[in-house]
mmCIF file of C-alpha atoms in Angstrom:
data_model
loop_
_atom_site.group_PDB
_atom_site.id
_atom_site.type_symbol
_atom_site.label_atom_id
_atom_site.label_comp_id
_atom_site.label_asym_id
_atom_site.label_seq_id
_atom_site.Cartn_x
_atom_site.Cartn_y
_atom_site.Cartn_z
ATOM 1 C CA MET A 1239 0.000 0.000 0.000
ATOM 2 C CA ASN A 1240 1.545 3.354 -1.164
ATOM 3 C CA MET A 1241 0.006 6.776 -0.603
ATOM 4 C CA PRO A 1242 1.294 8.912 -3.477
ATOM 5 C CA THR A 1243 0.174 12.436 -4.262
ATOM 6 C CA LEU A 1244 -2.119 12.459 -7.263
ATOM 7 C CA PRO A 1245 -0.212 13.738 -10.312
ATOM 8 C CA ALA A 1246 -1.104 17.211 -11.514
ATOM 9 C CA SER A 1247 -2.447 15.933 -14.811
ATOM 10 C CA THR A 1248 -5.354 14.144 -13.127
ATOM 11 C CA ALA A 1249 -5.516 15.747 -9.695
ATOM 12 C CA VAL A 1250 -8.463 17.726 -8.376
ATOM 13 C CA THR A 1251 -7.235 20.581 -6.192
ATOM 14 C CA ILE A 1252 -8.569 22.638 -3.316
ATOM 15 C CA GLY A 1253 -6.888 25.958 -3.919
ATOM 16 C CA SER A 1254 -3.353 24.884 -4.781
ATOM 17 C CA ILE A 1255 -3.439 21.694 -2.707
ATOM 18 C CA PRO A 1256 -4.325 18.371 -4.379
ATOM 19 C CA LEU A 1257 -7.562 16.870 -3.072
ATOM 20 C CA GLY A 1258 -5.722 13.603 -2.424
ATOM 21 C CA ASP A 1259 -3.325 15.360 -0.048
ATOM 22 C CA VAL A 1260 -6.192 17.014 1.822
ATOM 23 C CA LEU A 1261 -8.056 13.736 2.247
ATOM 24 C CA ALA A 1262 -4.899 11.852 3.256
ATOM 25 C CA TRP A 1263 -3.908 14.360 5.934
ATOM 26 C CA THR A 1264 -7.496 14.587 7.194
ATOM 27 C CA ALA A 1265 -7.784 10.815 7.508
ATOM 28 C CA ILE A 1266 -4.430 10.365 9.223
ATOM 29 C CA GLY A 1267 -5.118 13.283 11.558
ATOM 30 C CA ALA A 1268 -8.419 11.694 12.562
ATOM 31 C CA PHE A 1269 -6.770 8.294 13.061
ATOM 32 C CA VAL A 1270 -4.120 9.865 15.297
ATOM 33 C CA ALA A 1271 -6.767 11.723 17.312
ATOM 34 C CA ALA A 1272 -8.734 8.492 17.736
ATOM 35 C CA MET A 1273 -5.576 6.738 18.920
ATOM 36 C CA VAL A 1274 -4.989 9.419 21.547
ATOM 37 C CA LEU A 1275 -8.597 9.103 22.733
ATOM 38 C CA GLU A 1276 -8.184 5.348 23.070
ATOM 39 C CA TRP A 1277 -4.973 5.783 25.076
ATOM 40 C CA ARG A 1278 -6.944 8.034 27.442
ATOM 41 C CA ASP A 1279 -9.641 5.343 27.762
ATOM 42 C CA PHE A 1280 -12.269 7.256 25.782
ATOM 43 C CA VAL A 1281 -12.996 4.149 23.749
ATOM 44 C CA ASP A 1282 -16.442 4.997 22.383
ATOM 45 C CA PRO A 1283 -15.433 8.444 21.025
ATOM 46 C CA ALA A 1284 -12.316 6.802 19.607
ATOM 47 C CA ARG A 1285 -14.449 4.242 17.752
ATOM 48 C CA TYR A 1286 -16.679 6.868 16.159
ATOM 49 C CA LEU A 1287 -13.799 9.135 15.184
ATOM 50 C CA ALA A 1288 -11.859 6.213 13.719
ATOM 51 C CA ALA A 1289 -14.971 5.189 11.783
ATOM 52 C CA GLY A 1290 -15.106 8.616 10.142
ATOM 53 C CA ALA A 1291 -11.376 8.428 9.442
ATOM 54 C CA TRP A 1292 -11.865 5.146 7.581
ATOM 55 C CA VAL A 1293 -14.482 6.707 5.304
ATOM 56 C CA VAL A 1294 -12.201 9.646 4.471
ATOM 57 C CA PHE A 1295 -9.330 7.202 3.922
ATOM 58 C CA GLY A 1296 -11.451 5.296 1.425
ATOM 59 C CA LEU A 1297 -12.300 8.527 -0.411
ATOM 60 C CA PHE A 1298 -8.588 9.288 -0.649
ATOM 61 C CA TRP A 1299 -7.954 5.994 -2.421
ATOM 62 C CA LEU A 1300 -10.897 6.657 -4.744
ATOM 63 C CA THR A 1301 -9.153 9.822 -5.951
ATOM 64 C CA MET A 1302 -6.194 7.653 -6.956
ATOM 65 C CA VAL A 1303 -8.170 5.531 -9.457
ATOM 66 C CA PRO A 1304 -7.637 7.874 -12.468
ATOM 67 C CA HIS A 1305 -3.903 7.932 -11.779
ATOM 68 C CA TYR A 1306 -3.496 4.167 -11.629
ATOM 69 C CA TYR A 1307 -5.877 3.505 -14.532
ATOM 70 C CA LEU A 1308 -4.995 6.296 -16.968
ATOM 71 C CA GLU A 1309 -1.343 7.010 -16.204
ATOM 72 C CA VAL A 1310 0.228 4.019 -14.479
ATOM 73 C CA LYS A 1311 -2.032 1.610 -16.415
ATOM 74 C CA SER A 1312 -1.799 -0.903 -13.592
ATOM 75 C CA PRO A 1313 -4.729 -3.364 -13.416
ATOM 76 C CA ILE A 1314 -3.685 -4.569 -9.952
ATOM 77 C CA GLN A 1315 -3.408 -1.112 -8.393
ATOM 78 C CA THR A 1316 -6.584 0.100 -10.116
ATOM 79 C CA LEU A 1317 -8.606 -2.786 -8.692
ATOM 80 C CA LEU A 1318 -7.114 -2.300 -5.232
ATOM 81 C CA THR A 1319 -7.924 1.412 -5.187
ATOM 82 C CA LEU A 1320 -11.479 0.735 -6.378
ATOM 83 C CA ALA A 1321 -11.943 -1.832 -3.603
ATOM 84 C CA ALA A 1322 -10.507 0.477 -0.938
ATOM 85 C CA LEU A 1323 -13.611 2.671 -0.561
ATOM 86 C CA PRO A 1324 -16.205 -0.045 0.163
ATOM 87 C CA LEU A 1325 -13.760 -1.909 2.411
ATOM 88 C CA SER A 1326 -12.918 1.264 4.326
ATOM 89 C CA VAL A 1327 -16.600 2.151 4.724
ATOM 90 C CA TYR A 1328 -17.234 -1.371 6.012
ATOM 91 C CA ALA A 1329 -14.417 -0.994 8.548
ATOM 92 C CA GLY A 1330 -16.028 2.219 9.739
ATOM 93 C CA TYR A 1331 -19.388 0.491 9.995
ATOM 94 C CA LEU A 1332 -17.895 -2.295 12.113
ATOM 95 C CA LEU A 1333 -16.369 0.266 14.461
ATOM 96 C CA VAL A 1334 -19.703 2.040 14.862
ATOM 97 C CA GLN A 1335 -21.299 -1.329 15.599
ATOM 98 C CA GLY A 1336 -18.866 -1.839 18.483
ATOM 99 C CA ARG A 1337 -15.918 -3.849 17.108
ATOM 100 C CA GLU A 1338 -13.267 -2.288 19.361
ATOM 101 C CA SER A 1339 -10.581 -4.692 18.159
ATOM 102 C CA LEU A 1340 -10.460 -2.691 14.907
ATOM 103 C CA LEU A 1341 -8.871 0.161 16.816
ATOM 104 C CA VAL A 1342 -5.541 -1.677 16.650
ATOM 105 C CA LEU A 1343 -5.716 -1.685 12.843
ATOM 106 C CA SER A 1344 -6.807 1.961 12.913
ATOM 107 C CA ASN A 1345 -3.775 2.798 15.048
ATOM 108 C CA ALA A 1346 -1.566 0.963 12.567
ATOM 109 C CA VAL A 1347 -2.907 3.159 9.742
ATOM 110 C CA ALA A 1348 -2.239 6.233 11.903
ATOM 111 C CA PHE A 1349 1.409 5.236 12.331
ATOM 112 C CA MET A 1350 1.698 4.371 8.631
ATOM 113 C CA GLY A 1351 0.548 7.866 7.772
ATOM 114 C CA LEU A 1352 2.934 9.434 10.261
ATOM 115 C CA PHE A 1353 5.778 7.497 8.611
ATOM 116 C CA TYR A 1354 4.741 8.221 5.041
ATOM 117 C CA LEU A 1355 3.082 11.626 4.745
ATOM 118 C CA PRO A 1356 6.018 13.737 6.020
ATOM 119 C CA ALA A 1357 8.274 11.984 3.502
ATOM 120 C CA GLU A 1358 5.719 12.620 0.766
ATOM 121 C CA THR A 1359 5.001 16.248 1.555
ATOM 122 C CA ILE A 1360 8.225 17.741 3.014
ATOM 123 C CA PRO A 1361 10.277 18.798 -0.063
ATOM 124 C CA VAL A 1362 13.758 18.231 1.389
ATOM 125 C CA VAL A 1363 12.869 14.716 2.577
ATOM 126 C CA ARG A 1364 11.121 13.861 -0.671
ATOM 127 C CA THR A 1365 14.078 15.069 -2.750
ATOM 128 C CA TRP A 1366 16.577 13.131 -0.638
ATOM 129 C CA LEU A 1367 14.580 9.895 -0.870
ATOM 130 C CA ILE A 1368 14.051 10.084 -4.621
ATOM 131 C CA GLU A 1369 17.580 11.123 -5.567
ATOM 132 C CA THR A 1370 19.238 8.716 -3.125
ATOM 133 C CA THR A 1371 17.162 5.858 -4.506
ATOM 134 C CA ALA A 1372 18.123 6.886 -8.042
ATOM 135 C CA ALA A 1373 21.830 6.911 -7.129
ATOM 136 C CA GLN A 1374 21.597 3.491 -5.486
ATOM 137 C CA THR A 1375 19.694 2.089 -8.479
ATOM 138 C CA HIS A 1376 22.343 3.459 -10.825
ATOM 139 C CA PHE A 1377 25.009 1.740 -8.738
ATOM 140 C CA GLY A 1378 23.056 -1.506 -9.128
ATOM 141 C CA MET A 1379 22.978 -1.030 -12.902
ATOM 142 C CA GLU A 1380 26.731 -0.509 -12.920
ATOM 143 C CA LEU A 1381 27.154 -3.926 -11.296
ATOM 144 C CA PHE A 1382 25.588 -5.359 -14.473
ATOM 145 C CA GLY A 1383 27.792 -3.319 -16.784
ATOM 146 C CA TYR A 1384 25.472 -0.370 -17.500
ATOM 147 C CA SER A 1385 26.388 3.214 -16.625
ATOM 148 C CA PRO A 1386 23.882 5.598 -18.239
ATOM 149 C CA GLY A 1387 24.412 8.448 -15.784
ATOM 150 C CA ILE A 1388 21.671 10.341 -13.964
ATOM 151 C CA VAL A 1389 19.987 13.437 -15.375
ATOM 152 C CA GLU A 1390 17.012 15.549 -14.375
ATOM 153 C CA GLY A 1391 13.690 13.834 -14.975
ATOM 154 C CA SER A 1392 10.349 15.365 -15.888
ATOM 155 C CA ASN A 1393 9.518 15.374 -12.174
ATOM 156 C CA GLY A 1394 12.298 17.920 -11.562
ATOM 157 C CA TYR A 1395 14.594 15.582 -9.612
ATOM 158 C CA MET A 1396 17.990 14.169 -10.552
ATOM 159 C CA SER A 1397 16.435 10.751 -10.933
ATOM 160 C CA LYS A 1398 16.332 9.899 -14.651
ATOM 161 C CA PHE A 1399 18.658 7.301 -16.111
ATOM 162 C CA GLY A 1400 20.364 8.902 -19.088
ATOM 163 C CA PHE A 1401 20.343 6.081 -21.625
ATOM 164 C CA ASP A 1402 20.954 7.312 -25.179
ATOM 165 C CA PRO A 1403 17.653 6.717 -27.043
ATOM 166 C CA ASN A 1404 19.593 6.108 -30.253
ATOM 167 C CA GLU A 1405 21.475 3.213 -28.708
ATOM 168 C CA THR A 1406 18.720 1.372 -26.834
ATOM 169 C CA VAL A 1407 16.058 -0.951 -28.245
ATOM 170 C CA THR A 1408 12.963 1.049 -27.281
ATOM 171 C CA GLY A 1409 14.424 4.548 -27.127
ATOM 172 C CA ARG A 1410 12.812 4.947 -23.703
ATOM 173 C CA THR A 1411 14.177 5.219 -20.197
ATOM 174 C CA THR A 1412 12.829 5.445 -16.650
ATOM 175 C CA TYR A 1413 13.107 7.794 -13.706
ATOM 176 C CA ILE A 1414 12.583 7.340 -9.989
ATOM 177 C CA ILE A 1415 9.444 8.737 -8.359
ATOM 178 C CA MET A 1416 8.282 8.587 -4.749
ATOM 179 C CA SER A 1417 6.603 5.193 -5.080
ATOM 180 C CA CYS A 1418 9.912 3.755 -6.334
ATOM 181 C CA THR A 1419 11.622 4.462 -3.002
ATOM 182 C CA GLY A 1420 9.844 1.655 -1.132
ATOM 183 C CA ILE A 1421 8.722 4.092 1.559
ATOM 184 C CA GLY A 1422 5.096 2.968 1.211
ATOM 185 C CA SER A 1423 5.865 -0.666 2.036
ATOM 186 C CA MET A 1424 8.228 0.421 4.799
ATOM 187 C CA ALA A 1425 5.432 2.538 6.275
ATOM 188 C CA ILE A 1426 3.069 -0.444 6.262
ATOM 189 C CA PHE A 1427 5.371 -2.620 8.337
ATOM 190 C CA GLY A 1428 6.513 0.281 10.486
ATOM 191 C CA GLY A 1429 2.887 1.110 11.242
ATOM 192 C CA LEU A 1430 1.938 -2.471 12.083
ATOM 193 C CA ILE A 1431 4.940 -2.927 14.370
ATOM 194 C CA ALA A 1432 4.443 0.426 16.098
ATOM 195 C CA ALA A 1433 0.726 -0.135 16.710
ATOM 196 C CA VAL A 1434 0.798 -3.482 18.518
ATOM 197 C CA ASP A 1435 1.125 -3.822 22.266
ATOM 198 C CA ALA A 1436 4.620 -5.236 22.806
ATOM 199 C CA PRO A 1437 7.839 -4.124 24.543
ATOM 200 C CA LEU A 1438 9.966 -1.775 22.464
ATOM 201 C CA LYS A 1439 13.002 -4.058 22.604
ATOM 202 C CA ARG A 1440 11.039 -6.815 20.833
ATOM 203 C CA LYS A 1441 9.926 -4.414 18.113
ATOM 204 C CA VAL A 1442 13.401 -3.282 17.078
ATOM 205 C CA THR A 1443 14.561 -6.475 15.330
ATOM 206 C CA PRO A 1444 11.463 -7.028 13.149
ATOM 207 C CA PHE A 1445 11.431 -3.317 12.274
ATOM 208 C CA VAL A 1446 15.070 -3.271 11.163
ATOM 209 C CA LEU A 1447 14.700 -6.605 9.342
ATOM 210 C CA SER A 1448 11.583 -5.611 7.428
ATOM 211 C CA ILE A 1449 12.959 -2.195 6.432
ATOM 212 C CA GLY A 1450 16.274 -3.716 5.332
ATOM 213 C CA VAL A 1451 14.688 -6.462 3.233
ATOM 214 C CA ILE A 1452 12.250 -4.019 1.610
ATOM 215 C CA TRP A 1453 15.101 -1.647 0.774
ATOM 216 C CA PHE A 1454 17.147 -4.402 -0.870
ATOM 217 C CA LEU A 1455 14.269 -5.966 -2.831
ATOM 218 C CA ASN A 1456 13.090 -2.532 -3.937
ATOM 219 C CA LEU A 1457 16.570 -1.790 -5.257
ATOM 220 C CA VAL A 1458 16.567 -5.060 -7.213
ATOM 221 C CA ARG A 1459 13.125 -4.159 -8.589
ATOM 222 C CA ASN A 1460 14.275 -0.711 -9.721
ATOM 223 C CA VAL A 1461 17.346 -2.104 -11.465
ATOM 224 C CA PHE A 1462 15.241 -4.752 -13.214
ATOM 225 C CA ILE A 1463 12.668 -2.257 -14.498
ATOM 226 C CA GLY A 1464 15.309 0.364 -15.276
ATOM 227 C CA LEU A 1465 17.116 -2.043 -17.602
ATOM 228 C CA ALA A 1466 14.117 -3.915 -19.020
ATOM 229 C CA SER A 1467 12.487 -0.738 -20.309
ATOM 230 C CA PRO A 1468 15.248 0.732 -22.526
ATOM 231 C CA TRP A 1469 16.677 -2.591 -23.632
ATOM 232 C CA GLY A 1470 13.322 -4.096 -24.625
ATOM 233 C CA TRP A 1471 13.526 -7.330 -22.665
ATOM 234 C CA PHE A 1472 9.794 -7.913 -23.179
ATOM 235 C CA GLN A 1473 9.172 -6.471 -26.636
ATOM 236 C CA GLN A 1474 7.925 -9.809 -27.970
ATOM 237 C CA ASP A 1475 4.905 -9.663 -30.273
ATOM 238 C CA VAL A 1476 2.470 -11.274 -27.844
ATOM 239 C CA PHE A 1477 3.235 -8.675 -25.161
ATOM 240 C CA VAL A 1478 3.171 -5.789 -27.647
ATOM 241 C CA TYR A 1479 -0.255 -6.905 -28.884
ATOM 242 C CA PHE A 1480 -1.673 -7.117 -25.363
ATOM 243 C CA VAL A 1481 -0.301 -3.748 -24.270
ATOM 244 C CA THR A 1482 -1.420 -1.869 -27.386
ATOM 245 C CA GLU A 1483 -4.814 -3.539 -27.852
ATOM 246 C CA PHE A 1484 -6.003 -3.947 -24.270
ATOM 247 C CA MET A 1485 -4.121 -1.239 -22.390
ATOM 248 C CA GLY A 1486 -4.033 1.432 -25.091
ATOM 249 C CA ALA A 1487 -0.324 2.081 -24.514
ATOM 250 C CA PRO A 1488 2.352 2.821 -27.141
ATOM 251 C CA ALA A 1489 4.211 -0.240 -28.374
ATOM 252 C CA ASP A 1490 7.552 1.064 -27.118
ATOM 253 C CA ARG A 1491 6.234 1.050 -23.523
ATOM 254 C CA THR A 1492 5.668 -2.708 -23.611
ATOM 255 C CA SER A 1493 8.818 -3.774 -21.804
ATOM 256 C CA TYR A 1494 8.270 -1.202 -19.088
ATOM 257 C CA LEU A 1495 4.637 -2.154 -18.505
ATOM 258 C CA VAL A 1496 5.327 -5.895 -18.481
ATOM 259 C CA ALA A 1497 8.304 -5.507 -16.142
ATOM 260 C CA HIS A 1498 6.645 -2.971 -13.828
ATOM 261 C CA ASN A 1499 2.907 -3.700 -13.831
ATOM 262 C CA PHE A 1500 2.913 -7.454 -14.106
ATOM 263 C CA ILE A 1501 6.216 -9.076 -13.123
ATOM 264 C CA ALA A 1502 7.464 -6.662 -10.440
ATOM 265 C CA GLN A 1503 4.071 -6.006 -8.855
ATOM 266 C CA SER A 1504 3.200 -9.700 -8.730
ATOM 267 C CA LEU A 1505 6.542 -10.595 -7.178
ATOM 268 C CA SER A 1506 6.147 -7.695 -4.735
ATOM 269 C CA ILE A 1507 3.019 -9.326 -3.348
ATOM 270 C CA VAL A 1508 4.916 -12.575 -2.828
ATOM 271 C CA ALA A 1509 7.790 -10.693 -1.180
ATOM 272 C CA LEU A 1510 5.474 -8.795 1.170
ATOM 273 C CA LEU A 1511 3.837 -12.046 2.251
ATOM 274 C CA GLY A 1512 7.271 -13.506 2.995
ATOM 275 C CA ILE A 1513 8.326 -10.432 4.970
ATOM 276 C CA THR A 1514 5.046 -10.582 6.889
ATOM 277 C CA TYR A 1515 5.772 -14.170 7.890
ATOM 278 C CA LEU A 1516 9.245 -13.229 9.141
ATOM 279 C CA VAL A 1517 7.848 -10.320 11.151
ATOM 280 C CA VAL A 1518 5.150 -12.521 12.649
ATOM 281 C CA ARG A 1519 7.736 -15.051 13.777
ATOM 282 C CA LEU A 1520 9.603 -12.296 15.606
ATOM 283 C CA LEU A 1521 6.594 -10.289 16.788
ATOM 284 C CA PRO A 1522 3.456 -12.480 16.980
ATOM 285 C CA GLU A 1523 1.361 -9.540 18.210
ATOM 286 C CA VAL A 1524 1.273 -8.325 14.588
ATOM 287 C CA LEU A 1525 -1.214 -11.114 13.928
ATOM 288 C CA GLU A 1526 -3.946 -9.128 15.686
ATOM 289 C CA PRO A 1527 -4.304 -6.314 13.107
ATOM 290 C CA LEU A 1528 -3.799 -8.841 10.300
ATOM 291 C CA GLU A 1529 -6.732 -10.862 11.642
ATOM 292 C CA GLU A 1530 -8.811 -7.689 11.547
ATOM 293 C CA VAL A 1531 -7.890 -7.183 7.876
ATOM 294 C CA LEU A 1532 -9.074 -10.708 7.096
ATOM 295 C CA TYR A 1533 -12.310 -10.122 8.992
ATOM 296 C CA ILE A 1534 -13.007 -6.999 6.923
ATOM 297 C CA LEU A 1535 -12.321 -8.940 3.715
ATOM 298 C CA THR A 1536 -14.269 -12.087 4.570
ATOM 299 C CA GLY A 1537 -16.551 -11.439 7.555
ATOM 300 C CA THR A 1538 -15.031 -14.502 9.234
ATOM 301 C CA GLU A 1539 -13.016 -14.665 12.442
ATOM 302 C CA TYR A 1540 -9.550 -16.184 11.989
ATOM 303 C CA ASP A 1541 -6.938 -17.493 14.398
ATOM 304 C CA LEU A 1542 -3.784 -16.926 12.364
ATOM 305 C CA ALA A 1543 -1.510 -18.258 15.092
ATOM 306 C CA ASP A 1544 -3.290 -21.600 14.839
ATOM 307 C CA ALA A 1545 -3.333 -21.505 11.033
ATOM 308 C CA LEU A 1546 0.407 -20.799 10.826
ATOM 309 C CA GLY A 1547 1.302 -23.715 13.072
ATOM 310 C CA ALA A 1548 2.440 -24.626 16.518
ATOM 311 C CA ASP A 1549 5.720 -22.684 16.293
ATOM 312 C CA VAL A 1550 3.986 -19.348 15.919
ATOM 313 C CA GLN A 1551 1.397 -20.307 18.528
ATOM 314 C CA GLY A 1552 4.193 -21.076 20.952
ATOM 315 C CA GLU A 1553 5.850 -17.747 20.240
ATOM 316 C CA THR A 1554 2.501 -15.994 20.750
ATOM 317 C CA ASP A 1555 2.059 -17.671 24.128
ATOM 318 C CA ALA A 1556 5.635 -16.834 25.078
ATOM 319 C CA ALA A 1557 5.091 -13.210 24.097
ATOM 320 C CA ALA A 1558 1.977 -13.073 26.253
ATOM 321 C CA ARG A 1559 3.863 -14.541 29.226
ATOM 322 C CA THR A 1560 6.667 -12.019 28.727
ATOM 323 C CA ALA A 1561 4.167 -9.147 28.633
ATOM 324 C CA ARG A 1562 2.518 -10.371 31.862
ATOM 325 C CA SER A 1563 5.858 -10.724 33.634
ATOM 326 C CA GLU A 1564 6.915 -7.205 32.605
ATOM 327 C CA THR A 1565 3.650 -5.741 33.923
ATOM 328 C CA GLY A 1566 3.565 -7.907 37.054
ATOM 329 C CA ASP A 1567 0.460 -9.719 35.791
ATOM 330 C CA ASP A 1568 0.710 -13.517 36.176
#
């Protein structure tokens, strides 16, 4: 889950501020306020405020549909953003109906926003993330014998790989944007880890591990896409036909779209599931908000500790015993 600012070409604005930014900040602000109310034991007001935050959060994702459909041309991300509104409204409904356990997931979203939105909206942080990621990706390309150099991209950052269009297969190149930095996925795991009730010392290892693995895999992804696009690794006729006929994209974008929208995004889902499993093994409390996600999706209660096997169940029990011993509760 990333939370990018809607590009100017499709963004609706309030004054000079994109509507997506307004909705995102409003939702995260409401989630944070609900979290504070819960900490102060005002549970019922926290539920109602979090319910409203979920609805606004869903509206934010709805504003992203034109971007993912018209510009990114990503079927996966378009479907996810379309599904976000009804799922978010349902989460709000469950909170209003008294499902207090959803407050943990709401708190996780609050922390995710606190991780992500400053990076997205503070210019100096945004510039550093994008240009550092571009430099690291270029270093990765050099390991494979390519050294195109970095030039200014259309987004105004030194993040475009300067392949000579007369020497490459497609004549195209790529540039790094905010969603290429991996900060969205990092925010997801950071938010989940921060939100659960566990001692800080047990949160450090899964946090560092998840951030490190995401950083490395994201770098591999950027190098793969950055080379596949100019050098036409997927310019075969069957892919060109699909991209031009069903996605309405130019033929020379085929390698980029196949590498980015289908291969990389599909493998990213697999990678995130693997990282989730590693985090759960180290911090079983993360299962609680994940169970809430499954309940929203299916309407069925799940015991993920039991489903994942005795090892995780044992770690969950051990974590509970550790928490009781640290609070004097036995």
